Amino acid sequence: MSIARITFGSIASKASLAARAQVVRSIATTSVMNKDVVQELYLKELKGYKPAPAAKADESAVKDLKLPPAPAAPTVDADLAEQLAAYDKEPEEATQ
């Protein structure tokens, strides 16, 4: 191979790489920006939304708080010692 052919081949390959890079670059820079129409419509409606003022509550609808009565303390049998003694005297039941 001659030096001219090698030089011309390397220049041609560099030129083709540069051309491909430009093509790729031009596609990437000229891409059309797609806007999301639904999202823009949603955001527009969301920004324009004004909630209706809440109607004042009717005072008659509120009941007074009535606490339940306090529970009574449990009563202990006075003859607890007698009941325990009677329980101890009972015969034990055998379970199977």
C-alpha positions as YAML, in Angstrom:
chain: A
units: angstrom
residues:
- id: 1
  name: MET
  ca: [0.00, 0.00, 0.00]
- id: 2
  name: SER
  ca: [1.18, 3.41, -0.72]
- id: 3
  name: ILE
  ca: [1.47, 6.16, 1.83]
- id: 4
  name: ALA
  ca: [-1.05, 8.26, -0.08]
- id: 5
  name: ARG
  ca: [-3.66, 5.49, 0.06]
- id: 6
  name: ILE
  ca: [-3.15, 4.98, 3.84]
- id: 7
  name: THR
  ca: [-3.34, 8.71, 4.49]
- id: 8
  name: PHE
  ca: [-6.42, 9.12, 2.31]
- id: 9
  name: GLY
  ca: [-8.07, 6.14, 4.03]
- id: 10
  name: SER
  ca: [-7.50, 7.51, 7.52]
- id: 11
  name: ILE
  ca: [-8.75, 10.96, 6.49]
- id: 12
  name: ALA
  ca: [-11.81, 9.40, 4.88]
- id: 13
  name: SER
  ca: [-12.58, 7.32, 7.97]
- id: 14
  name: LYS
  ca: [-12.20, 10.38, 10.22]
- id: 15
  name: ALA
  ca: [-14.49, 12.35, 7.91]
- id: 16
  name: SER
  ca: [-17.12, 9.61, 7.97]
- id: 17
  name: LEU
  ca: [-16.94, 9.47, 11.79]
- id: 18
  name: ALA
  ca: [-17.36, 13.23, 11.97]
- id: 19
  name: ALA
  ca: [-20.29, 13.07, 9.56]
- id: 20
  name: ARG
  ca: [-21.98, 10.36, 11.66]
- id: 21
  name: ALA
  ca: [-21.37, 12.39, 14.80]
- id: 22
  name: GLN
  ca: [-22.98, 15.42, 13.18]
- id: 23
  name: VAL
  ca: [-25.97, 13.37, 12.14]
- id: 24
  name: VAL
  ca: [-26.40, 12.04, 15.63]
- id: 25
  name: ARG
  ca: [-25.79, 15.45, 17.09]
- id: 26
  name: SER
  ca: [-28.25, 17.13, 14.76]
- id: 27
  name: ILE
  ca: [-30.97, 14.63, 15.59]
- id: 28
  name: ALA
  ca: [-30.45, 15.10, 19.30]
- id: 29
  name: THR
  ca: [-30.47, 18.91, 19.16]
- id: 30
  name: THR
  ca: [-33.44, 19.31, 16.85]
- id: 31
  name: SER
  ca: [-35.78, 16.91, 18.60]
- id: 32
  name: VAL
  ca: [-39.24, 18.33, 19.00]
- id: 33
  name: MET
  ca: [-40.27, 18.80, 22.58]
- id: 34
  name: ASN
  ca: [-43.55, 16.99, 23.21]
- id: 35
  name: LYS
  ca: [-45.71, 18.71, 25.78]
- id: 36
  name: ASP
  ca: [-48.01, 16.70, 27.97]
- id: 37
  name: VAL
  ca: [-51.35, 18.30, 27.22]
- id: 38
  name: VAL
  ca: [-53.23, 16.41, 29.91]
- id: 39
  name: GLN
  ca: [-50.73, 17.39, 32.59]
- id: 40
  name: GLU
  ca: [-50.83, 21.04, 31.60]
- id: 41
  name: LEU
  ca: [-54.64, 21.03, 31.61]
- id: 42
  name: TYR
  ca: [-54.65, 19.37, 35.04]
- id: 43
  name: LEU
  ca: [-52.19, 21.90, 36.46]
- id: 44
  name: LYS
  ca: [-54.17, 24.80, 35.00]
- id: 45
  name: GLU
  ca: [-57.39, 23.55, 36.56]
- id: 46
  name: LEU
  ca: [-55.63, 22.83, 39.86]
- id: 47
  name: LYS
  ca: [-54.23, 26.35, 40.05]
- id: 48
  name: GLY
  ca: [-57.63, 27.86, 39.24]
- id: 49
  name: TYR
  ca: [-59.55, 25.81, 41.84]
- id: 50
  name: LYS
  ca: [-61.04, 27.81, 44.68]
- id: 51
  name: PRO
  ca: [-62.80, 25.72, 47.32]
- id: 52
  name: ALA
  ca: [-66.22, 26.91, 48.45]
- id: 53
  name: PRO
  ca: [-66.20, 28.40, 51.94]
- id: 54
  name: ALA
  ca: [-67.49, 25.99, 54.54]
- id: 55
  name: ALA
  ca: [-70.92, 26.80, 55.87]
- id: 56
  name: LYS
  ca: [-70.98, 27.67, 59.55]
- id: 57
  name: ALA
  ca: [-72.10, 24.74, 61.65]
- id: 58
  name: ASP
  ca: [-75.49, 25.01, 63.27]
- id: 59
  name: GLU
  ca: [-75.07, 25.40, 67.03]
- id: 60
  name: SER
  ca: [-78.07, 23.17, 67.73]
- id: 61
  name: ALA
  ca: [-76.36, 20.19, 66.10]
- id: 62
  name: VAL
  ca: [-73.69, 20.05, 68.80]
- id: 63
  name: LYS
  ca: [-74.53, 18.10, 71.95]
- id: 64
  name: ASP
  ca: [-73.16, 18.85, 75.39]
- id: 65
  name: LEU
  ca: [-70.53, 16.44, 76.62]
- id: 66
  name: LYS
  ca: [-71.95, 14.18, 79.32]
- id: 67
  name: LEU
  ca: [-69.40, 11.95, 81.01]
- id: 68
  name: PRO
  ca: [-70.52, 8.50, 82.15]
- id: 69
  name: PRO
  ca: [-70.77, 7.93, 85.89]
- id: 70
  name: ALA
  ca: [-67.65, 6.68, 87.65]
- id: 71
  name: PRO
  ca: [-67.72, 2.93, 88.28]
- id: 72
  name: ALA
  ca: [-68.33, 1.71, 91.81]
- id: 73
  name: ALA
  ca: [-65.53, 0.04, 93.70]
- id: 74
  name: PRO
  ca: [-65.90, -3.74, 93.90]
- id: 75
  name: THR
  ca: [-67.13, -5.09, 97.19]
- id: 76
  name: VAL
  ca: [-65.27, -7.82, 99.01]
- id: 77
  name: ASP
  ca: [-67.30, -10.40, 100.87]
- id: 78
  name: ALA
  ca: [-66.99, -10.07, 104.62]
- id: 79
  name: ASP
  ca: [-66.82, -13.80, 105.12]
- id: 80
  name: LEU
  ca: [-63.97, -14.37, 102.70]
- id: 81
  name: ALA
  ca: [-62.01, -16.45, 105.18]
- id: 82
  name: GLU
  ca: [-64.98, -18.80, 105.60]
- id: 83
  name: GLN
  ca: [-65.38, -19.19, 101.82]
- id: 84
  name: LEU
  ca: [-61.68, -20.05, 101.43]
- id: 85
  name: ALA
  ca: [-61.90, -22.64, 104.21]
- id: 86
  name: ALA
  ca: [-64.96, -24.22, 102.58]
- id: 87
  name: TYR
  ca: [-63.13, -24.35, 99.24]
- id: 88
  name: ASP
  ca: [-60.15, -26.07, 100.83]
- id: 89
  name: LYS
  ca: [-62.42, -28.72, 102.39]
- id: 90
  name: GLU
  ca: [-63.99, -29.66, 99.03]
- id: 91
  name: PRO
  ca: [-62.66, -32.91, 97.56]
- id: 92
  name: GLU
  ca: [-60.47, -32.59, 94.49]
- id: 93
  name: GLU
  ca: [-61.92, -33.78, 91.20]
- id: 94
  name: ALA
  ca: [-59.76, -36.02, 89.09]
- id: 95
  name: THR
  ca: [-59.65, -35.05, 85.43]
- id: 96
  name: GLN
  ca: [-58.66, -37.43, 82.69]
...
